[in-house]
PDB file of C-alpha atoms in Angstrom:
ATOM      1  CA  MET L   1      37.170  11.942 -11.022  1.00 85.00           C
ATOM      2  CA  LEU L   2      35.753  11.224  -7.560  1.00 95.00           C
ATOM      3  CA  SER L   3      32.324  11.927  -6.136  1.00 95.00           C
ATOM      4  CA  CYS L   4      30.495  11.284  -2.877  1.00 96.00           C
ATOM      5  CA  HIS L   5      26.701  11.156  -3.003  1.00 96.00           C
ATOM      6  CA  ASP L   6      24.762  11.434   0.285  1.00 96.00           C
ATOM      7  CA  LEU L   7      27.556   9.497   2.009  1.00 96.00           C
ATOM      8  CA  SER L   8      26.951   8.509   5.638  1.00 96.00           C
ATOM      9  CA  ILE L   9      29.156   6.410   7.922  1.00 95.00           C
ATOM     10  CA  GLN L  10      27.882   4.813  11.123  1.00 93.00           C
ATOM     11  CA  TYR L  11      30.004   3.366  13.954  1.00 91.00           C
ATOM     12  CA  GLY L  12      27.566   1.719  16.347  1.00 87.00           C
ATOM     13  CA  ASP L  13      25.324   4.511  17.634  1.00 87.00           C
ATOM     14  CA  HIS L  14      27.687   7.200  16.401  1.00 89.00           C
ATOM     15  CA  ARG L  15      27.088   8.831  13.016  1.00 90.00           C
ATOM     16  CA  ALA L  16      30.660   9.787  12.028  1.00 94.00           C
ATOM     17  CA  LEU L  17      29.702  11.218   8.639  1.00 95.00           C
ATOM     18  CA  GLN L  18      26.299  12.394   7.546  1.00 94.00           C
ATOM     19  CA  GLY L  19      25.050  13.068   4.018  1.00 95.00           C
ATOM     20  CA  LEU L  20      28.377  14.090   2.470  1.00 96.00           C
ATOM     21  CA  ASN L  21      28.107  15.353  -1.097  1.00 97.00           C
ATOM     22  CA  LEU L  22      31.420  16.195  -2.725  1.00 96.00           C
ATOM     23  CA  GLU L  23      32.823  16.140  -6.253  1.00 95.00           C
ATOM     24  CA  VAL L  24      36.499  16.498  -7.164  1.00 96.00           C
ATOM     25  CA  LYS L  25      37.578  17.147 -10.737  1.00 95.00           C
ATOM     26  CA  ARG L  26      40.594  15.840 -12.614  1.00 94.00           C
ATOM     27  CA  GLY L  27      43.796  17.582 -11.506  1.00 94.00           C
ATOM     28  CA  GLU L  28      42.075  19.403  -8.638  1.00 96.00           C
ATOM     29  CA  ILE L  29      43.378  19.713  -5.078  1.00 97.00           C
ATOM     30  CA  CYS L  30      40.658  19.494  -2.435  1.00 97.00           C
ATOM     31  CA  ALA L  31      41.617  20.099   1.200  1.00 97.00           C
ATOM     32  CA  LEU L  32      39.472  18.591   3.959  1.00 97.00           C
ATOM     33  CA  ILE L  33      39.638  20.737   7.079  1.00 96.00           C
ATOM     34  CA  GLY L  34      37.803  20.719  10.387  1.00 95.00           C
ATOM     35  CA  PRO L  35      38.266  20.198  14.122  1.00 94.00           C
ATOM     36  CA  ASN L  36      39.445  16.889  15.537  1.00 92.00           C
ATOM     37  CA  GLY L  37      36.669  14.333  15.237  1.00 91.00           C
ATOM     38  CA  SER L  38      34.910  16.232  12.463  1.00 93.00           C
ATOM     39  CA  GLY L  39      35.023  13.274  10.053  1.00 93.00           C
ATOM     40  CA  LYS L  40      38.035  14.044   7.837  1.00 95.00           C
ATOM     41  CA  SER L  41      39.793  10.687   8.193  1.00 94.00           C
ATOM     42  CA  THR L  42      36.457   8.863   8.135  1.00 95.00           C
ATOM     43  CA  ALA L  43      35.639  10.535   4.813  1.00 96.00           C
ATOM     44  CA  LEU L  44      39.009   9.549   3.325  1.00 96.00           C
ATOM     45  CA  HIS L  45      38.641   5.929   4.439  1.00 95.00           C
ATOM     46  CA  ALA L  46      35.183   5.831   2.866  1.00 95.00           C
ATOM     47  CA  MET L  47      36.509   7.345  -0.369  1.00 95.00           C
ATOM     48  CA  ALA L  48      39.200   4.647  -0.430  1.00 94.00           C
ATOM     49  CA  GLY L  49      36.555   1.941  -0.076  1.00 92.00           C
ATOM     50  CA  LEU L  50      37.932   0.865   3.315  1.00 93.00           C
ATOM     51  CA  THR L  51      34.694   1.631   5.172  1.00 91.00           C
ATOM     52  CA  SER L  52      31.254   0.475   4.103  1.00 90.00           C
ATOM     53  CA  PRO L  53      28.756   3.348   4.123  1.00 93.00           C
ATOM     54  CA  ALA L  54      25.504   3.229   6.036  1.00 94.00           C
ATOM     55  CA  SER L  55      24.016   5.021   3.037  1.00 95.00           C
ATOM     56  CA  GLY L  56      25.152   6.756  -0.114  1.00 95.00           C
ATOM     57  CA  GLN L  57      28.108   5.868  -2.279  1.00 95.00           C
ATOM     58  CA  VAL L  58      31.532   6.930  -3.526  1.00 96.00           C
ATOM     59  CA  ARG L  59      32.361   6.727  -7.209  1.00 95.00           C
ATOM     60  CA  VAL L  60      35.762   7.093  -8.843  1.00 93.00           C
ATOM     61  CA  ASP L  61      35.931   7.516 -12.603  1.00 90.00           C
ATOM     62  CA  GLY L  62      32.283   6.387 -12.698  1.00 89.00           C
ATOM     63  CA  HIS L  63      32.815   3.181 -10.672  1.00 90.00           C
ATOM     64  CA  SER L  64      31.598   2.442  -7.150  1.00 93.00           C
ATOM     65  CA  VAL L  65      34.591   1.979  -4.833  1.00 92.00           C
ATOM     66  CA  ASN L  66      32.719  -0.637  -2.783  1.00 89.00           C
ATOM     67  CA  THR L  67      31.917  -2.945  -5.692  1.00 89.00           C
ATOM     68  CA  LEU L  68      35.044  -2.527  -7.807  1.00 89.00           C
ATOM     69  CA  PRO L  69      37.620  -5.356  -7.387  1.00 88.00           C
ATOM     70  CA  ARG L  70      40.438  -4.133  -5.107  1.00 85.00           C
ATOM     71  CA  ARG L  71      43.146  -4.556  -7.711  1.00 83.00           C
ATOM     72  CA  GLN L  72      41.175  -2.599 -10.286  1.00 85.00           C
ATOM     73  CA  LEU L  73      40.385   0.089  -7.701  1.00 90.00           C
ATOM     74  CA  ALA L  74      44.101   0.391  -6.868  1.00 86.00           C
ATOM     75  CA  ARG L  75      44.746   1.379 -10.476  1.00 85.00           C
ATOM     76  CA  LEU L  76      42.330   4.270 -10.133  1.00 89.00           C
ATOM     77  CA  LEU L  77      42.860   5.392  -6.556  1.00 92.00           C
ATOM     78  CA  SER L  78      45.755   5.435  -4.103  1.00 92.00           C
ATOM     79  CA  PHE L  79      45.381   6.070  -0.360  1.00 93.00           C
ATOM     80  CA  LEU L  80      48.197   7.155   1.956  1.00 91.00           C
ATOM     81  CA  PRO L  81      47.182   6.941   5.644  1.00 90.00           C
ATOM     82  CA  GLN L  82      48.589   9.065   8.462  1.00 85.00           C
ATOM     83  CA  HIS L  83      51.126   6.542   9.713  1.00 84.00           C
ATOM     84  CA  PRO L  84      52.153   4.114   6.936  1.00 88.00           C
ATOM     85  CA  THR L  85      54.668   1.482   8.002  1.00 88.00           C
ATOM     86  CA  ALA L  86      57.283  -0.607   6.236  1.00 91.00           C
ATOM     87  CA  PRO L  87      60.393  -2.518   7.381  1.00 92.00           C
ATOM     88  CA  GLU L  88      63.138  -0.059   8.280  1.00 93.00           C
ATOM     89  CA  GLU L  89      65.677  -2.074   6.268  1.00 95.00           C
ATOM     90  CA  MET L  90      63.667  -1.621   3.075  1.00 95.00           C
ATOM     91  CA  THR L  91      65.182   0.782   0.546  1.00 96.00           C
ATOM     92  CA  VAL L  92      63.332   3.640  -1.102  1.00 96.00           C
ATOM     93  CA  GLU L  93      63.318   1.793  -4.421  1.00 95.00           C
ATOM     94  CA  GLN L  94      61.958  -1.380  -2.808  1.00 94.00           C
ATOM     95  CA  LEU L  95      59.136   0.634  -1.244  1.00 94.00           C
ATOM     96  CA  VAL L  96      58.247   2.175  -4.596  1.00 93.00           C
ATOM     97  CA  ARG L  97      58.345  -1.251  -6.255  1.00 91.00           C
ATOM     98  CA  MET L  98      55.863  -2.427  -3.661  1.00 88.00           C
ATOM     99  CA  GLY L  99      53.526   0.315  -4.879  1.00 85.00           C
ATOM    100  CA  ARG L 100      53.739  -1.118  -8.390  1.00 86.00           C
ATOM    101  CA  PHE L 101      52.576  -4.529  -7.195  1.00 81.00           C
ATOM    102  CA  THR L 102      48.960  -3.971  -8.230  1.00 76.00           C
ATOM    103  CA  HIS L 103      50.071  -3.934 -11.896  1.00 74.00           C
ATOM    104  CA  VAL L 104      52.487  -6.848 -11.587  1.00 73.00           C
ATOM    105  CA  GLY L 105      50.789  -9.337  -9.281  1.00 65.00           C
ATOM    106  CA  LEU L 106      52.225 -12.501  -7.785  1.00 60.00           C
ATOM    107  CA  PHE L 107      53.385 -14.391 -10.837  1.00 61.00           C
ATOM    108  CA  ARG L 108      54.343 -11.785 -13.463  1.00 72.00           C
ATOM    109  CA  ARG L 109      57.814 -10.329 -13.752  1.00 80.00           C
ATOM    110  CA  TYR L 110      58.367  -6.592 -13.883  1.00 77.00           C
ATOM    111  CA  GLN L 111      58.181  -5.516 -17.503  1.00 84.00           C
ATOM    112  CA  PRO L 112      60.069  -2.576 -19.086  1.00 88.00           C
ATOM    113  CA  GLU L 113      56.987  -0.382 -18.694  1.00 89.00           C
ATOM    114  CA  ASP L 114      56.894  -1.221 -14.961  1.00 88.00           C
ATOM    115  CA  GLU L 115      60.549  -0.306 -14.547  1.00 91.00           C
ATOM    116  CA  GLU L 116      59.964   2.958 -16.398  1.00 92.00           C
ATOM    117  CA  THR L 117      57.024   3.830 -14.139  1.00 90.00           C
ATOM    118  CA  ILE L 118      59.095   3.098 -11.038  1.00 92.00           C
ATOM    119  CA  ARG L 119      61.882   5.360 -12.317  1.00 92.00           C
ATOM    120  CA  TRP L 120      59.330   8.075 -13.106  1.00 88.00           C
ATOM    121  CA  ALA L 121      57.772   7.847  -9.631  1.00 89.00           C
ATOM    122  CA  ILE L 122      61.183   8.147  -7.950  1.00 93.00           C
ATOM    123  CA  GLU L 123      62.276  11.021 -10.191  1.00 89.00           C
ATOM    124  CA  SER L 124      58.967  12.861  -9.770  1.00 83.00           C
ATOM    125  CA  THR L 125      59.464  12.958  -6.009  1.00 85.00           C
ATOM    126  CA  GLY L 126      63.136  13.979  -6.210  1.00 87.00           C
ATOM    127  CA  LEU L 127      64.428  10.737  -4.685  1.00 92.00           C
ATOM    128  CA  THR L 128      66.744   9.423  -7.405  1.00 94.00           C
ATOM    129  CA  ALA L 129      69.880  10.046  -5.346  1.00 94.00           C
ATOM    130  CA  LEU L 130      68.288   8.320  -2.339  1.00 95.00           C
ATOM    131  CA  SER L 131      66.753   5.340  -4.125  1.00 95.00           C
ATOM    132  CA  HIS L 132      69.209   2.849  -2.604  1.00 95.00           C
ATOM    133  CA  ARG L 133      69.095   4.307   0.902  1.00 96.00           C
ATOM    134  CA  ARG L 134      67.247   2.389   3.603  1.00 96.00           C
ATOM    135  CA  LEU L 135      64.157   3.975   5.125  1.00 95.00           C
ATOM    136  CA  LYS L 136      65.846   4.238   8.520  1.00 94.00           C
ATOM    137  CA  GLU L 137      68.612   6.318   6.939  1.00 95.00           C
ATOM    138  CA  ILE L 138      66.459   9.105   5.495  1.00 93.00           C
ATOM    139  CA  SER L 139      64.656  12.082   7.039  1.00 89.00           C
ATOM    140  CA  GLY L 140      60.969  12.342   7.840  1.00 85.00           C
ATOM    141  CA  GLY L 141      60.304  14.533   4.815  1.00 84.00           C
ATOM    142  CA  GLU L 142      62.216  12.178   2.528  1.00 90.00           C
ATOM    143  CA  ARG L 143      60.321   9.220   3.930  1.00 90.00           C
ATOM    144  CA  GLN L 144      56.989  10.941   3.288  1.00 87.00           C
ATOM    145  CA  ARG L 145      58.084  11.624  -0.288  1.00 88.00           C
ATOM    146  CA  ALA L 146      59.043   7.947  -0.614  1.00 92.00           C
ATOM    147  CA  TRP L 147      55.522   6.905   0.400  1.00 90.00           C
ATOM    148  CA  ILE L 148      54.020   9.358  -2.082  1.00 86.00           C
ATOM    149  CA  SER L 149      56.380   7.917  -4.710  1.00 90.00           C
ATOM    150  CA  ALA L 150      55.059   4.423  -3.936  1.00 91.00           C
ATOM    151  CA  ALA L 151      51.525   5.736  -4.358  1.00 87.00           C
ATOM    152  CA  LEU L 152      52.480   7.265  -7.710  1.00 85.00           C
ATOM    153  CA  ALA L 153      53.850   3.928  -8.907  1.00 87.00           C
ATOM    154  CA  GLN L 154      50.259   2.683  -8.888  1.00 87.00           C
ATOM    155  CA  GLU L 155      49.573   5.242 -11.657  1.00 83.00           C
ATOM    156  CA  ALA L 156      46.297   6.058  -9.936  1.00 85.00           C
ATOM    157  CA  LYS L 157      44.194   8.978 -11.133  1.00 89.00           C
ATOM    158  CA  VAL L 158      43.187   9.982  -7.583  1.00 94.00           C
ATOM    159  CA  LEU L 159      45.507  10.377  -4.596  1.00 94.00           C
ATOM    160  CA  LEU L 160      44.042  10.433  -1.065  1.00 96.00           C
ATOM    161  CA  LEU L 161      46.337  11.794   1.654  1.00 95.00           C
ATOM    162  CA  ASP L 162      45.520  11.743   5.364  1.00 94.00           C
ATOM    163  CA  GLU L 163      47.440  14.613   7.001  1.00 92.00           C
ATOM    164  CA  PRO L 164      50.574  14.303   4.817  1.00 88.00           C
ATOM    165  CA  THR L 165      52.435  17.085   6.677  1.00 86.00           C
ATOM    166  CA  SER L 166      51.772  15.986  10.261  1.00 82.00           C
ATOM    167  CA  PHE L 167      54.845  15.602  12.499  1.00 76.00           C
ATOM    168  CA  LEU L 168      57.121  17.251   9.916  1.00 80.00           C
ATOM    169  CA  ASP L 169      59.011  20.460  10.582  1.00 84.00           C
ATOM    170  CA  ILE L 170      58.124  23.478   8.458  1.00 88.00           C
ATOM    171  CA  GLY L 171      60.863  22.847   5.879  1.00 85.00           C
ATOM    172  CA  TYR L 172      59.664  19.317   5.168  1.00 82.00           C
ATOM    173  CA  GLN L 173      56.046  20.468   5.194  1.00 88.00           C
ATOM    174  CA  VAL L 174      56.781  22.942   2.398  1.00 89.00           C
ATOM    175  CA  GLU L 175      58.700  20.238   0.541  1.00 86.00           C
ATOM    176  CA  VAL L 176      55.742  17.844   0.628  1.00 86.00           C
ATOM    177  CA  LEU L 177      53.197  20.558  -0.250  1.00 91.00           C
ATOM    178  CA  ASP L 178      55.293  21.660  -3.233  1.00 91.00           C
ATOM    179  CA  LEU L 179      55.342  18.052  -4.443  1.00 87.00           C
ATOM    180  CA  ILE L 180      51.555  17.718  -4.040  1.00 91.00           C
ATOM    181  CA  TYR L 181      50.985  20.905  -6.051  1.00 93.00           C
ATOM    182  CA  LYS L 182      53.408  19.772  -8.758  1.00 90.00           C
ATOM    183  CA  LEU L 183      51.669  16.407  -9.117  1.00 89.00           C
ATOM    184  CA  SER L 184      48.257  18.001  -9.550  1.00 93.00           C
ATOM    185  CA  ARG L 185      49.456  20.508 -12.132  1.00 93.00           C
ATOM    186  CA  GLU L 186      52.004  18.499 -14.104  1.00 89.00           C
ATOM    187  CA  ARG L 187      50.475  15.013 -13.841  1.00 87.00           C
ATOM    188  CA  ASP L 188      46.786  15.999 -13.701  1.00 91.00           C
ATOM    189  CA  ILE L 189      46.276  13.884 -10.574  1.00 92.00           C
ATOM    190  CA  SER L 190      43.238  14.623  -8.426  1.00 95.00           C
ATOM    191  CA  ILE L 191      44.314  15.040  -4.803  1.00 96.00           C
ATOM    192  CA  ILE L 192      42.088  14.981  -1.738  1.00 97.00           C
ATOM    193  CA  MET L 193      43.882  15.521   1.545  1.00 96.00           C
ATOM    194  CA  SER L 194      42.987  16.154   5.150  1.00 96.00           C
ATOM    195  CA  ILE L 195      45.129  18.838   6.722  1.00 95.00           C
ATOM    196  CA  HIS L 196      45.179  20.653  10.065  1.00 92.00           C
ATOM    197  CA  ASP L 197      47.044  23.775   9.014  1.00 93.00           C
ATOM    198  CA  LEU L 198      44.378  26.150   7.722  1.00 94.00           C
ATOM    199  CA  ASN L 199      46.783  28.474   5.948  1.00 94.00           C
ATOM    200  CA  GLN L 200      48.556  25.631   4.195  1.00 94.00           C
ATOM    201  CA  ALA L 201      45.148  24.501   2.962  1.00 95.00           C
ATOM    202  CA  MET L 202      44.302  28.033   1.836  1.00 95.00           C
ATOM    203  CA  SER L 203      47.569  28.362  -0.067  1.00 93.00           C
ATOM    204  CA  ILE L 204      47.582  25.061  -1.956  1.00 94.00           C
ATOM    205  CA  ALA L 205      43.967  23.942  -2.454  1.00 96.00           C
ATOM    206  CA  ASP L 206      41.700  24.720  -5.392  1.00 96.00           C
ATOM    207  CA  ARG L 207      38.767  23.909  -3.135  1.00 96.00           C
ATOM    208  CA  ILE L 208      38.256  23.561   0.579  1.00 97.00           C
ATOM    209  CA  ALA L 209      35.719  21.275   2.220  1.00 97.00           C
ATOM    210  CA  LEU L 210      35.023  22.235   5.835  1.00 96.00           C
ATOM    211  CA  LEU L 211      33.616  19.471   8.026  1.00 96.00           C
ATOM    212  CA  ASN L 212      32.106  19.848  11.468  1.00 95.00           C
ATOM    213  CA  GLN L 213      30.604  17.029  13.534  1.00 93.00           C
ATOM    214  CA  GLY L 214      30.400  14.804  10.480  1.00 94.00           C
ATOM    215  CA  ARG L 215      28.628  17.326   8.279  1.00 95.00           C
ATOM    216  CA  LEU L 216      29.904  19.360   5.356  1.00 96.00           C
ATOM    217  CA  CYS L 217      29.364  23.026   6.174  1.00 95.00           C
ATOM    218  CA  PHE L 218      31.380  24.607   3.343  1.00 96.00           C
ATOM    219  CA  ASP L 219      32.619  23.507  -0.075  1.00 96.00           C
ATOM    220  CA  GLY L 220      34.209  26.091  -2.322  1.00 95.00           C
ATOM    221  CA  GLU L 221      37.244  28.184  -3.202  1.00 95.00           C
ATOM    222  CA  PRO L 222      39.555  29.414  -0.411  1.00 95.00           C
ATOM    223  CA  LYS L 223      38.708  33.072  -1.060  1.00 94.00           C
ATOM    224  CA  ALA L 224      35.006  32.292  -0.678  1.00 95.00           C
ATOM    225  CA  LEU L 225      35.698  30.661   2.688  1.00 95.00           C
ATOM    226  CA  ALA L 226      37.595  33.761   3.793  1.00 94.00           C
ATOM    227  CA  ALA L 227      34.492  35.846   3.120  1.00 93.00           C
ATOM    228  CA  THR L 228      32.552  33.922   5.785  1.00 94.00           C
ATOM    229  CA  ASP L 229      32.757  33.641   9.587  1.00 93.00           C
ATOM    230  CA  LEU L 230      32.791  29.837   9.458  1.00 95.00           C
ATOM    231  CA  ILE L 231      36.392  29.402  10.646  1.00 94.00           C
ATOM    232  CA  LYS L 232      35.695  31.396  13.810  1.00 93.00           C
ATOM    233  CA  GLN L 233      32.402  29.569  14.379  1.00 93.00           C
ATOM    234  CA  VAL L 234      33.571  26.019  13.691  1.00 94.00           C
ATOM    235  CA  PHE L 235      36.981  26.209  15.384  1.00 93.00           C
ATOM    236  CA  ARG L 236      35.732  28.590  18.121  1.00 91.00           C
ATOM    237  CA  VAL L 237      38.610  31.018  17.718  1.00 90.00           C
ATOM    238  CA  ARG L 238      38.924  34.757  17.399  1.00 89.00           C
ATOM    239  CA  GLY L 239      40.883  36.070  14.460  1.00 91.00           C
ATOM    240  CA  ARG L 240      40.733  37.549  11.000  1.00 91.00           C
ATOM    241  CA  PHE L 241      41.708  36.818   7.429  1.00 92.00           C
ATOM    242  CA  VAL L 242      44.537  39.052   6.219  1.00 92.00           C
ATOM    243  CA  PRO L 243      44.661  39.847   2.470  1.00 89.00           C
ATOM    244  CA  LEU L 244      47.921  39.078   0.680  1.00 87.00           C
ATOM    245  CA  PRO L 245      49.326  40.734  -2.472  1.00 86.00           C
ATOM    246  CA  GLY L 246      48.453  39.252  -5.855  1.00 83.00           C
ATOM    247  CA  ASP L 247      46.063  36.441  -6.644  1.00 83.00           C
ATOM    248  CA  VAL L 248      46.727  34.646  -3.371  1.00 85.00           C
ATOM    249  CA  ALA L 249      44.202  33.423  -0.831  1.00 89.00           C
ATOM    250  CA  PRO L 250      44.243  35.425   2.420  1.00 90.00           C
ATOM    251  CA  HIS L 251      45.840  34.004   5.558  1.00 90.00           C
ATOM    252  CA  PHE L 252      44.122  33.653   8.901  1.00 92.00           C
ATOM    253  CA  ASP L 253      45.617  35.310  11.988  1.00 90.00           C
ATOM    254  CA  VAL L 254      44.434  33.818  15.275  1.00 87.00           C
ATOM    255  CA  GLU L 255      44.050  36.186  18.211  1.00 84.00           C
ATOM    256  CA  LEU L 256      45.393  34.951  21.535  1.00 74.00           C
ATOM    257  CA  SER L 257      42.490  34.629  23.956  1.00 62.00           C
ATOM    258  CA  HIS L 258      44.307  36.271  26.882  1.00 51.00           C
ATOM    259  CA  ARG L 259      45.204  39.421  24.930  1.00 50.00           C
ATOM    260  CA  ALA L 260      42.809  42.328  24.633  1.00 43.00           C
ATOM    261  CA  SER L 261      44.149  43.694  21.367  1.00 42.00           C
ATOM    262  CA  ALA L 262      43.975  42.118  17.919  1.00 39.00           C
ATOM    263  CA  SER L 263      47.090  43.949  16.778  1.00 40.00           C
ATOM    264  CA  ALA L 264      49.746  42.069  14.831  1.00 38.00           C
ATOM    265  CA  GLU L 265      52.095  41.627  17.798  1.00 41.00           C
ATOM    266  CA  ASN L 266      49.281  39.922  19.732  1.00 37.00           C
ATOM    267  CA  CYS L 267      48.424  37.418  17.008  1.00 34.00           C
ATOM    268  CA  ILE L 268      49.720  33.980  16.191  1.00 37.00           C
ATOM    269  CA  TYR L 269      50.703  33.818  12.534  1.00 33.00           C
ATOM    270  CA  ILE L 270      50.141  30.371  11.055  1.00 36.00           C
ATOM    271  CA  PRO L 271      52.684  29.954   8.230  1.00 33.00           C
TER     272      PRO L 271
END
């Protein structure tokens, strides 16, 4: 559904992204991980057509994101940035309706199919009971789900998420991750998201793309990443991957630098 071919992004003298090659299939979850400043957000902005590449291109459903008219692109791809904003007095339903705007435009009334899509987007994110609540009256996790609902109202085939679980407590993080997984499996939506929590990425992603200093240094299944030393090298941490029962990707335990032992009581467990 989405592919990057030799994609490079230049900001003045700084090469923020260099020669990125990445392909994401229909219904696949791809997690972008890497240290701060590694190029994750830059890559997402380029995929959304918000940044012009110095070289290379991004294609979604066979179309170049930089030459496709914005309204047509919005029907194929939806981008949710780290800190989306909307008036606090706006209701959840009004926010989701705003996401449907690309299909309605300035002068056309909402048709029955638009109303049905809006209802579907709200129901899919579990917000039916909150649809008439104002944004200032709902929790952080509910607000994040409302933004994802607005993105779904576009009926895009690809969903780009920039750190969708940041600043949420663990309960809301799980809530949002469960929704992301459900959308990929039940709605066949391709999802590319940047995420800081390595173990959350390992648990939810079909593929992981590891970026470091603007370069892609790994692209593959979570279990394949666990078989390498790249996490320790790129993030400069000591630790180990711990196998889990069943067909589940292993989790990474980080060893505290001031402890001599790598025993379980001396490790930080990242949920």
